[in-house]
XYZ file of C-alpha atoms in Angstrom:
675
model
C 0.000 0.000 0.000
C 1.224 3.486 -0.747
C 2.576 5.699 2.048
C -0.164 8.327 1.949
C -3.368 8.855 0.115
C -2.301 12.122 -1.483
C 0.649 10.352 -3.039
C -1.588 7.567 -4.315
C -3.993 10.052 -5.870
C -1.094 11.846 -7.535
C 0.195 8.585 -8.996
C -3.241 7.646 -10.221
C -3.690 11.031 -11.853
C -0.316 10.683 -13.567
C -1.615 7.470 -15.086
C -4.749 9.207 -16.229
C -3.245 12.371 -17.695
C -3.858 11.576 -21.322
C -1.744 9.781 -23.890
C 1.948 9.147 -23.180
C 4.434 11.214 -25.221
C 5.376 8.143 -27.237
C 1.941 8.013 -28.861
C 2.374 9.192 -32.417
C -1.352 9.429 -33.055
C -2.056 12.045 -30.383
C -4.347 14.871 -31.432
C -3.679 18.285 -29.978
C -6.758 19.881 -28.423
C -7.612 22.421 -25.815
C -10.536 20.435 -24.426
C -14.223 19.784 -24.945
C -16.968 22.352 -25.344
C -20.622 21.819 -24.469
C -23.107 23.501 -26.781
C -26.665 22.765 -25.823
C -26.911 18.984 -25.731
C -23.782 18.290 -27.760
C -20.061 18.062 -27.023
C -17.443 19.396 -29.471
C -13.683 18.965 -29.489
C -11.846 22.306 -29.414
C -9.587 21.706 -32.440
C -9.147 23.007 -35.979
C -9.753 19.589 -37.540
C -13.446 18.981 -38.221
C -15.017 15.972 -36.543
C -15.778 12.933 -38.671
C -17.688 10.774 -36.138
C -20.871 11.362 -34.143
C -21.372 9.199 -31.043
C -24.785 9.347 -29.413
C -25.123 8.192 -25.778
C -28.474 8.542 -23.991
C -29.530 11.456 -26.150
C -26.220 13.337 -25.777
C -24.205 13.900 -28.992
C -20.416 13.742 -29.092
C -18.761 15.205 -32.208
C -15.408 13.401 -32.245
C -12.690 12.048 -34.520
C -12.335 8.414 -35.473
C -8.598 8.006 -35.105
C -8.188 8.782 -31.322
C -11.081 6.480 -30.504
C -9.925 3.645 -32.782
C -6.452 3.711 -31.290
C -7.684 2.932 -27.751
C -11.107 1.303 -28.049
C -11.591 -2.173 -29.444
C -15.352 -1.623 -29.420
C -15.032 1.340 -31.791
C -12.778 -0.668 -34.057
C -15.362 -3.388 -34.479
C -18.252 -0.942 -34.867
C -16.523 0.909 -37.693
C -14.608 -1.797 -39.571
C -17.152 -4.593 -39.213
C -19.926 -2.387 -40.561
C -18.213 -2.418 -44.008
C -19.390 1.153 -44.511
C -16.438 3.480 -45.124
C -18.669 6.504 -44.791
C -20.014 5.498 -41.359
C -20.082 8.650 -39.246
C -22.618 7.893 -36.509
C -22.609 5.315 -33.701
C -25.299 4.916 -31.055
C -24.190 3.550 -27.674
C -27.300 3.754 -25.498
C -26.354 0.596 -23.569
C -22.996 1.946 -22.405
C -22.666 1.554 -18.589
C -22.187 4.848 -16.805
C -24.053 6.784 -19.481
C -22.960 10.056 -21.082
C -20.827 11.108 -18.081
C -18.655 8.010 -18.274
C -18.274 8.270 -22.062
C -17.259 11.927 -21.763
C -14.375 10.957 -19.451
C -13.384 8.058 -21.697
C -13.364 10.313 -24.776
C -11.220 12.894 -22.990
C -8.800 10.129 -22.057
C -8.545 9.109 -25.716
C -7.692 12.706 -26.651
C -5.016 12.951 -23.948
C -6.970 15.375 -21.775
C -6.396 15.102 -18.004
C -9.155 13.124 -16.310
C -9.781 13.600 -12.595
C -10.545 10.204 -11.092
C -12.727 10.268 -7.966
C -14.669 7.762 -5.931
C -17.888 9.094 -7.448
C -16.942 8.438 -11.103
C -14.472 5.562 -10.917
C -17.006 2.727 -11.009
C -18.846 4.131 -14.035
C -15.595 4.849 -15.841
C -14.271 1.358 -15.096
C -17.408 -0.247 -16.529
C -17.353 2.075 -19.564
C -13.700 1.184 -20.212
C -14.621 -2.497 -20.116
C -17.541 -1.888 -22.475
C -15.316 0.053 -24.913
C -12.615 -2.656 -24.623
C -9.843 -0.207 -23.769
C -7.268 -2.915 -23.020
C -3.491 -3.062 -22.932
C -3.455 -4.805 -26.290
C -4.229 -1.500 -28.001
C -2.211 0.865 -25.864
C 0.044 0.457 -22.886
C -1.429 2.104 -19.801
C -4.946 2.125 -21.267
C -8.037 3.177 -19.347
C -8.777 -0.265 -17.876
C -5.330 -0.337 -16.289
C -5.683 3.212 -14.925
C -9.105 2.635 -13.355
C -8.061 -0.700 -11.857
C -5.029 0.908 -10.257
C -7.168 3.657 -8.753
C -9.671 1.145 -7.392
C -7.055 -1.091 -5.852
C -4.706 1.483 -4.347
C -6.996 4.404 -3.506
C -10.634 3.344 -3.165
C -10.203 0.046 -1.327
C -7.838 1.636 1.208
C -10.464 4.186 2.251
C -13.642 3.469 4.212
C -15.619 6.351 2.798
C -14.494 5.855 -0.792
C -15.496 2.198 -0.592
C -18.977 3.253 0.550
C -19.226 5.842 -2.246
C -18.137 3.393 -4.937
C -20.471 0.675 -3.691
C -23.329 3.174 -3.681
C -22.519 4.247 -7.254
C -22.601 0.619 -8.411
C -26.393 0.539 -7.987
C -26.830 1.886 -11.524
C -24.159 -0.319 -13.085
C -25.616 -3.800 -12.772
C -24.557 -6.311 -13.986
C -21.266 -4.747 -15.070
C -20.127 -3.874 -11.556
C -20.899 -7.405 -10.392
C -19.051 -9.040 -13.272
C -16.009 -6.830 -12.764
C -15.937 -7.770 -9.031
C -16.262 -4.142 -7.949
C -19.148 -4.929 -5.589
C -17.375 -7.924 -4.086
C -14.109 -6.079 -3.489
C -15.810 -3.030 -1.952
C -17.999 -5.231 0.264
C -15.012 -7.149 1.581
C -13.081 -3.927 2.152
C -15.991 -2.464 4.154
C -16.381 -5.698 6.125
C -12.701 -5.817 6.995
C -12.721 -2.229 8.243
C -15.970 -2.694 10.210
C -14.537 -5.721 12.018
C -11.182 -4.082 12.746
C -10.309 -2.516 16.089
C -12.293 0.751 16.440
C -9.271 2.355 18.082
C -7.695 2.576 14.632
C -10.330 5.036 13.444
C -8.944 8.566 13.389
C -11.599 10.418 11.438
C -15.272 11.310 11.501
C -17.240 8.104 11.125
C -20.811 9.417 11.244
C -21.399 9.857 7.534
C -20.513 13.555 7.356
C -19.057 14.589 3.978
C -15.330 15.354 4.289
C -13.969 18.752 3.329
C -11.042 17.152 1.527
C -10.374 13.802 -0.035
C -11.238 10.883 2.214
C -8.296 9.810 4.410
C -6.895 6.331 4.443
C -7.905 3.730 6.984
C -4.704 4.073 8.999
C -4.164 7.786 8.418
C -2.769 9.440 11.582
C -2.532 13.081 10.576
C -2.599 15.898 13.101
C -5.809 17.261 11.620
C -7.731 14.120 12.481
C -9.694 13.767 15.737
C -7.997 12.922 18.984
C -6.424 9.523 19.233
C -8.027 9.072 22.630
C -11.526 9.528 21.221
C -13.810 6.648 22.202
C -15.422 5.037 19.179
C -18.640 3.074 19.773
C -18.832 -0.420 18.271
C -21.798 0.594 16.108
C -19.947 3.436 14.363
C -20.426 1.835 10.946
C -24.236 1.440 11.093
C -25.119 4.806 9.599
C -22.756 4.597 6.626
C -23.753 1.054 5.726
C -27.476 1.842 6.006
C -27.381 4.064 2.888
C -26.673 1.072 0.641
C -29.248 -0.664 -1.472
C -30.597 -3.892 -0.008
C -28.630 -6.253 -2.270
C -25.357 -4.465 -1.506
C -26.233 -4.310 2.189
C -26.746 -8.075 2.144
C -23.334 -8.510 0.520
C -21.688 -6.374 3.208
C -23.439 -8.148 6.091
C -22.565 -11.540 4.614
C -18.918 -10.524 4.394
C -19.034 -9.189 7.963
C -20.403 -12.535 9.185
C -17.475 -14.323 7.541
C -15.063 -11.963 9.299
C -16.474 -13.000 12.696
C -18.443 -9.956 13.814
C -20.488 -10.402 17.014
C -24.037 -11.468 16.201
C -25.523 -8.805 18.514
C -23.932 -6.053 16.418
C -25.067 -7.664 13.186
C -28.619 -7.828 14.514
C -28.479 -4.201 15.629
C -27.254 -3.104 12.210
C -30.151 -4.963 10.575
C -32.648 -3.219 12.869
C -31.029 0.145 12.123
C -31.223 -0.497 8.395
C -34.895 -1.513 8.696
C -35.767 1.706 10.504
C -34.464 3.725 7.534
C -35.799 1.682 4.627
C -39.127 0.412 5.990
C -41.205 3.471 6.944
C -43.912 1.391 8.624
C -41.471 -0.382 10.888
C -40.456 1.337 14.122
C -37.648 -0.410 16.002
C -36.014 0.081 19.377
C -32.670 0.518 17.687
C -33.643 3.447 15.476
C -31.063 5.734 17.033
C -28.294 3.158 17.090
C -25.086 4.608 15.732
C -26.416 8.182 15.716
C -24.606 9.315 18.866
C -23.013 12.686 18.370
C -23.994 12.815 14.738
C -26.732 13.381 12.252
C -27.890 11.054 9.566
C -26.265 10.794 6.195
C -29.471 11.750 4.482
C -29.746 15.093 6.202
C -26.063 15.835 5.857
C -25.839 15.255 2.157
C -29.248 16.368 0.987
C -27.911 19.623 -0.401
C -25.391 17.943 -2.679
C -26.013 16.926 -6.240
C -25.025 13.348 -5.492
C -27.060 12.992 -2.292
C -27.876 9.662 -0.741
C -31.374 8.898 0.411
C -31.985 6.463 3.219
C -35.254 5.189 1.788
C -37.108 4.166 -1.296
C -37.005 7.286 -3.455
C -38.048 6.348 -6.959
C -39.337 8.266 -9.959
C -42.047 6.193 -11.526
C -43.977 7.112 -14.630
C -47.618 6.370 -13.967
C -50.369 6.943 -11.447
C -50.194 6.687 -7.684
C -51.452 3.099 -7.680
C -48.547 1.979 -9.855
C -46.118 3.786 -7.580
C -47.622 2.113 -4.505
C -47.432 -1.286 -6.146
C -43.779 -0.825 -7.070
C -42.945 0.481 -3.611
C -44.688 -2.498 -2.020
C -42.692 -4.812 -4.256
C -39.429 -3.165 -3.200
C -40.369 -3.354 0.459
C -41.260 -7.010 0.036
C -37.804 -7.639 -1.407
C -36.203 -5.785 1.509
C -38.106 -7.844 4.085
C -37.256 -11.122 2.368
C -33.585 -10.158 2.218
C -33.489 -9.102 5.866
C -35.106 -12.340 7.024
C -32.481 -14.326 5.159
C -29.509 -12.558 6.814
C -30.695 -12.415 10.444
C -28.148 -14.389 12.489
C -29.410 -17.737 13.814
C -28.615 -16.876 17.448
C -31.576 -16.359 19.755
C -31.078 -12.839 21.069
C -29.432 -11.120 18.105
C -32.562 -9.014 17.472
C -35.451 -8.086 19.743
C -38.721 -9.990 19.707
C -40.563 -6.726 19.128
C -38.594 -6.180 15.906
C -39.346 -9.718 14.719
C -43.070 -9.307 15.386
C -43.206 -5.987 13.543
C -41.293 -7.540 10.662
C -43.769 -10.417 10.708
C -46.681 -7.989 10.585
C -45.275 -6.306 7.469
C -44.412 -9.683 5.933
C -48.029 -10.804 6.229
C -49.292 -7.498 4.906
C -46.989 -7.542 1.844
C -47.498 -11.271 1.098
C -43.888 -12.332 1.582
C -42.886 -15.841 0.466
C -44.535 -18.432 2.779
C -41.244 -20.234 3.479
C -39.654 -17.036 4.787
C -42.740 -16.220 6.857
C -42.545 -19.656 8.452
C -38.875 -19.119 9.211
C -39.693 -15.774 10.794
C -42.441 -17.363 12.903
C -39.945 -19.898 14.226
C -37.578 -17.084 15.148
C -40.372 -15.355 17.090
C -41.185 -18.624 18.841
C -37.579 -18.874 20.057
C -37.995 -15.718 22.165
C -41.760 -15.508 22.512
C -41.508 -14.806 26.255
C -39.945 -11.409 25.415
C -42.955 -10.249 23.387
C -45.275 -7.401 24.355
C -49.044 -7.426 24.025
C -49.130 -4.476 21.631
C -46.881 -6.351 19.192
C -49.075 -9.466 19.270
C -52.174 -7.600 18.103
C -51.470 -8.315 14.424
C -54.446 -7.685 12.134
C -55.730 -10.497 9.984
C -54.759 -9.768 6.366
C -56.326 -12.962 5.028
C -59.982 -13.627 4.248
C -60.703 -14.453 7.879
C -63.597 -12.655 9.572
C -61.711 -12.066 12.787
C -60.123 -8.718 13.495
C -56.814 -10.177 14.698
C -54.798 -13.084 13.360
C -55.441 -15.584 16.169
C -54.154 -18.492 14.082
C -50.770 -16.770 13.816
C -50.493 -16.463 17.601
C -51.434 -20.130 17.891
C -48.573 -21.063 15.553
C -46.135 -18.840 17.451
C -47.167 -20.528 20.694
C -46.607 -23.963 19.158
C -43.125 -22.944 17.996
C -42.395 -21.670 21.506
C -43.450 -24.959 23.126
C -41.349 -26.946 20.661
C -38.356 -24.715 21.410
C -38.920 -25.094 25.164
C -39.004 -28.855 24.838
C -35.825 -28.784 22.766
C -34.008 -26.663 25.347
C -35.121 -28.980 28.146
C -33.787 -32.006 26.290
C -30.606 -30.121 25.308
C -29.547 -27.817 28.165
C -26.432 -26.771 26.288
C -28.619 -24.892 23.818
C -29.956 -22.573 26.498
C -29.277 -18.970 25.613
C -26.794 -16.788 27.409
C -29.470 -14.493 28.771
C -31.559 -17.333 30.202
C -28.519 -18.849 31.921
C -27.834 -15.606 33.726
C -31.486 -14.902 34.356
C -32.025 -17.977 36.478
C -28.664 -18.148 38.265
C -28.296 -17.595 41.994
C -30.866 -15.487 43.745
C -32.729 -14.698 40.558
C -33.865 -18.290 40.236
C -36.635 -17.849 42.764
C -37.592 -14.303 41.795
C -37.914 -14.254 38.016
C -40.696 -16.501 36.698
C -39.846 -18.973 34.001
C -40.633 -18.481 30.337
C -43.866 -20.510 30.357
C -45.357 -18.404 33.141
C -44.517 -15.184 31.288
C -46.031 -16.566 28.110
C -49.134 -17.686 30.042
C -49.710 -14.149 31.319
C -49.099 -12.812 27.817
C -51.604 -15.236 26.269
C -54.218 -14.404 28.919
C -53.841 -10.701 28.167
C -54.081 -11.407 24.435
C -57.237 -13.473 24.951
C -58.781 -10.642 26.944
C -58.197 -8.266 24.022
C -59.366 -10.525 21.193
C -62.363 -11.782 23.202
C -64.131 -8.511 22.379
C -64.259 -9.549 18.725
C -67.769 -10.860 18.039
C -66.483 -12.930 15.102
C -64.035 -14.898 17.223
C -65.274 -18.473 17.444
C -65.463 -20.353 20.706
C -63.242 -23.112 19.312
C -60.360 -20.733 18.495
C -60.620 -19.141 21.927
C -60.641 -22.500 23.671
C -57.774 -23.979 21.631
C -55.537 -20.983 22.335
C -56.424 -20.967 26.038
C -55.660 -24.689 26.407
C -52.452 -24.626 24.348
C -50.264 -24.166 27.410
C -49.970 -26.882 30.076
C -51.704 -26.399 33.443
C -48.365 -25.965 35.192
C -47.753 -22.733 33.254
C -50.469 -20.916 35.250
C -50.202 -20.578 39.004
C -53.222 -18.250 39.018
C -56.160 -18.269 36.599
C -57.320 -14.702 37.226
C -56.160 -13.598 33.775
C -57.944 -16.503 32.157
C -61.110 -15.733 34.117
C -60.918 -12.114 32.949
C -60.640 -13.284 29.335
C -63.606 -15.649 29.769
C -65.697 -12.888 31.289
C -64.825 -10.573 28.372
C -65.821 -13.268 25.896
C -69.143 -13.882 27.665
C -69.810 -10.166 27.726
C -69.130 -9.800 23.972
C -71.113 -12.960 23.093
C -74.386 -12.786 25.040
C -76.122 -15.283 22.734
C -74.074 -18.287 23.846
C -76.066 -21.312 24.944
C -75.770 -22.878 28.389
C -73.741 -25.730 26.957
C -71.322 -23.340 25.215
C -70.843 -21.309 28.391
C -70.049 -24.472 30.362
C -67.636 -25.543 27.645
C -65.935 -22.147 27.761
C -65.533 -22.235 31.540
C -63.891 -25.671 31.474
C -60.590 -24.063 30.440
C -60.454 -22.363 33.851
C -59.448 -23.997 37.148
C -61.644 -22.581 39.908
C -59.141 -23.637 42.551
C -56.514 -21.267 41.059
C -58.649 -18.148 41.412
C -57.742 -15.468 43.933
C -60.156 -14.215 46.597
C -61.079 -11.131 44.560
C -61.749 -13.240 41.471
C -63.876 -15.653 43.515
C -65.936 -12.778 44.911
C -66.483 -11.433 41.403
C -67.331 -14.870 40.012
C -69.837 -15.565 42.809
C -71.801 -12.480 41.744
C -71.294 -12.906 37.975
C -74.640 -13.635 36.351
C -72.990 -14.539 33.055
C -71.358 -17.648 34.506
C -73.232 -20.965 34.647
C -74.626 -21.847 38.077
C -72.489 -24.969 38.343
C -69.332 -22.895 37.845
C -70.443 -20.537 40.611
C -70.950 -23.518 42.930
C -67.497 -24.847 42.062
C -65.984 -21.460 42.834
C -67.708 -21.292 46.225
C -66.826 -24.863 47.084
C -63.174 -24.438 46.142
C -63.010 -21.292 48.280
C -64.558 -23.205 51.189
C -61.968 -25.943 50.811
C -59.198 -23.324 50.798
C -60.530 -21.819 54.039
C -60.828 -25.238 55.655
C -57.295 -26.138 54.635
C -55.994 -22.818 55.962
C -57.740 -23.285 59.345
C -56.576 -26.859 59.657
C -53.086 -25.913 58.625
C -52.865 -23.109 61.195
C -54.187 -25.334 64.009
C -51.745 -28.093 63.202
C -48.892 -25.629 63.043
C -49.701 -24.529 66.577
C -49.396 -28.159 67.655
C -45.995 -28.335 65.889
C -47.195 -31.026 63.542
C -44.761 -30.884 60.639
C -46.337 -33.928 58.973
C -49.524 -32.083 58.077
C -50.815 -32.463 54.553
C -53.567 -30.219 53.131
C -56.975 -31.739 52.924
C -57.220 -31.126 49.191
C -53.907 -30.595 47.419
C -54.857 -30.341 43.810
C -57.766 -30.208 41.459
C -57.798 -33.952 40.870
C -58.048 -34.737 44.567
C -60.767 -32.115 44.950
C -62.850 -33.715 42.262
C -62.314 -37.184 43.709
C -63.345 -35.986 47.172
C -66.488 -34.438 45.731
C -69.363 -36.852 45.052
C -68.868 -37.908 41.442
C -67.259 -34.534 40.709
C -70.531 -32.597 40.702
C -71.977 -34.971 38.105
C -74.925 -36.277 40.144
C -77.083 -33.264 39.360
C -78.590 -30.373 41.197
C -79.213 -32.328 44.420
C -75.525 -32.348 45.260
C -75.236 -28.673 44.397
C -78.152 -27.759 46.670
C -76.637 -29.809 49.486
C -73.413 -27.849 49.237
C -75.325 -24.575 49.250
C -77.223 -25.636 52.401
C -73.934 -26.513 54.071
C -72.617 -23.044 53.320
C -75.814 -21.481 54.695
C -75.482 -23.467 57.939
C -71.932 -22.238 58.399
C -73.070 -18.672 57.796
C -75.796 -19.027 60.467
C -73.232 -20.339 62.928
C -71.042 -17.354 62.268
C -74.019 -15.014 62.850
C -74.747 -16.675 66.213
C -71.174 -16.257 67.333
C -71.322 -12.650 66.261
C -74.456 -11.988 68.361
C -72.856 -13.575 71.422
C -69.797 -11.396 71.062
C -72.022 -8.343 70.666
C -73.927 -9.148 73.912
C -70.703 -9.532 75.849
C -69.418 -6.264 74.487
C -72.604 -4.419 75.599
C -72.289 -5.874 79.120
C -68.710 -4.700 79.418
C -69.736 -1.287 78.171
C -72.408 -0.908 80.906
C -69.909 -1.794 83.598
C -67.492 0.808 82.316
C -70.217 3.485 82.399
C -71.120 2.611 85.991
C -67.511 2.888 87.167
C -67.183 6.237 85.419
C -70.231 7.692 87.235
C -68.929 6.606 90.635
C -65.600 8.301 89.983
C -67.323 11.559 89.085
C -69.449 11.605 92.282
C -66.417 11.120 94.577
C -64.700 14.036 92.951
C -67.649 16.364 93.679
C -67.735 15.394 97.379
C -64.034 16.118 97.797
C -64.550 19.494 96.206
C -67.289 20.491 98.607
C -65.096 19.350 101.503
C -62.341 21.746 100.489
C -64.819 24.600 100.125
C -66.140 24.082 103.690
C -62.598 24.287 105.066
C -62.128 27.736 103.531
C -65.409 29.266 104.760
C -65.387 28.083 108.335
C -63.167 29.664 110.999
C -62.611 26.495 112.929
C -60.599 23.620 111.428
C -62.144 20.412 110.107
C -60.237 18.355 112.681
C -62.530 19.495 115.616
C -65.045 16.977 116.950
C -67.865 19.516 116.526
C -67.352 19.661 112.844
C -67.379 15.884 112.652
C -70.604 15.757 114.663
C -72.302 18.344 112.484
C -71.576 16.440 109.351
C -71.530 12.749 110.169
C -73.157 11.700 106.986
C -70.715 13.532 104.747
C -67.709 12.210 106.624
C -69.031 8.743 106.462
C -69.612 9.004 102.725
C -66.124 10.333 102.091
C -64.650 7.408 103.911
C -66.823 4.762 102.299
C -66.659 5.846 98.680
C -62.923 5.229 98.142
C -63.262 1.784 99.672
C -66.106 0.980 97.276
C -64.029 2.218 94.369
C -61.115 0.052 95.392
C -63.400 -2.926 95.865
C -64.928 -2.391 92.438
C -61.507 -2.207 90.867
C -60.327 -5.362 92.564
């Protein structure tokens, strides 16, 4: 590699500065002149050949073109027309701009090679067959040297060239320009970020793009911290097929799958307007997007589907939908196989758009399996996917059923193969977190119950679909059936025309023993529930109370061998006469038993109330006695102040025997009453 990029550009320009002095057929000219839509060579010799490229006319001379272009040789000499003076080259890659540079090169005029024009000029040189057989140091050699020594050594130039190749298919592919630029970008993206010494956020440079290992004083500080996602923004401007090539090359280089997944989500946020991801701002730290930074330039890049389509709005929408479908299919195919490389929310939103745009069924199935791998991370809002098929239901319940099946299959696979457990799950259930964080099935059970509550409001949702989805998870996944009861109640409320048999069938998916006290109180007063279900709820609550009382009494006796009276639903049903199948007689008997217990509780309450009233009367009596003794002592003090003689004289005691006697007796009564 050359020492510096400025030197390499100088060498490349020396190669491209016209015809070497040894060329005897050089034609002296001062340059090209543009008049209207036609180019003319500034020379005294009149032109004898007209070349038309995409509607642009070039008035040239045969001899400079024949000396360096094999294509022109064949067009002129194989036509067997000596007076041929016009050639049409509408299929020339790069168009009129590339041919203008190639024609100037044939005339020996200096051509400024840049990253923006090198790919078109390289393809045009290949099309015109400007090989070394005709002239040493021909245009193919010059452009190849510039690509190899200048473009591929620069990150930004590689991005620019790869972006310019979008209009050069299939020439750029056949000449390996796309492959070489993709591998160069992948190598730089996977390299140590500490080697980056220039702005990496997609901002256009003021001067020519520096080399990868350029360490000039004008570059940013060497101690600048570079985030690992620095390359997201630049790569996201590429077309989907080139982006796939870059990501594929990055995978081969060994990039971490989390970064690859984040780059895919960032790309999706720019190219799929209807898809909002959590990683939209990834790689934008301290920078602005490439689109906004380069919108004022003539060669601006657009991070979206910006197409000029001749036709009405419907045709434009159809073409845009086709392009978005291709983007989604390509993204699905390059998502890394690891479990947590992308978020479940992103996968569900991608699945929503895939169903809406009718993506290939095989890719949709693959995407559904990916969602099933991390279904416990989903959110309710992402599961509410509309039904885009001919189904009458508002939401695609069948899709959620398939996702749940994929999740159960994945769970079973992880149980049988513990080594396949993901990194996040291993850390989630280690140590103290094992007893705090619920397992995946419990999280999915709560998620499914919430989903059923939402879709139950749809009047077109059949009872069978509701029941199948509610029973898809095993009973062990739910420790509490309150969410399921809420979903059943919502379904009964939205479907008031259900028969008694259908309501009983719907309530079978719920375990009354797993309801909380609040849910039991609500169910006991719920008129929409069948009467038998209400009886089961009351009976299960009674059994819970009995078990709690018995358990507390046995704990007081330090009986560690105690077992609950009814431990599970199966035992409860076995302990109940024929599991409530003998008819209404058994139900009425249970109701009478509950009434008897309620009457007993009322009797105990009345007894406690009587005792409380008795104690209250005694307290009032004691209070009155205390007040009377206080008054007597007060009068005694008043008599001492008004009389001249003291209260200790016998006369005073004889005059008031009754009062003295009362003052002596009352304290004794008070003490006796207290004792």
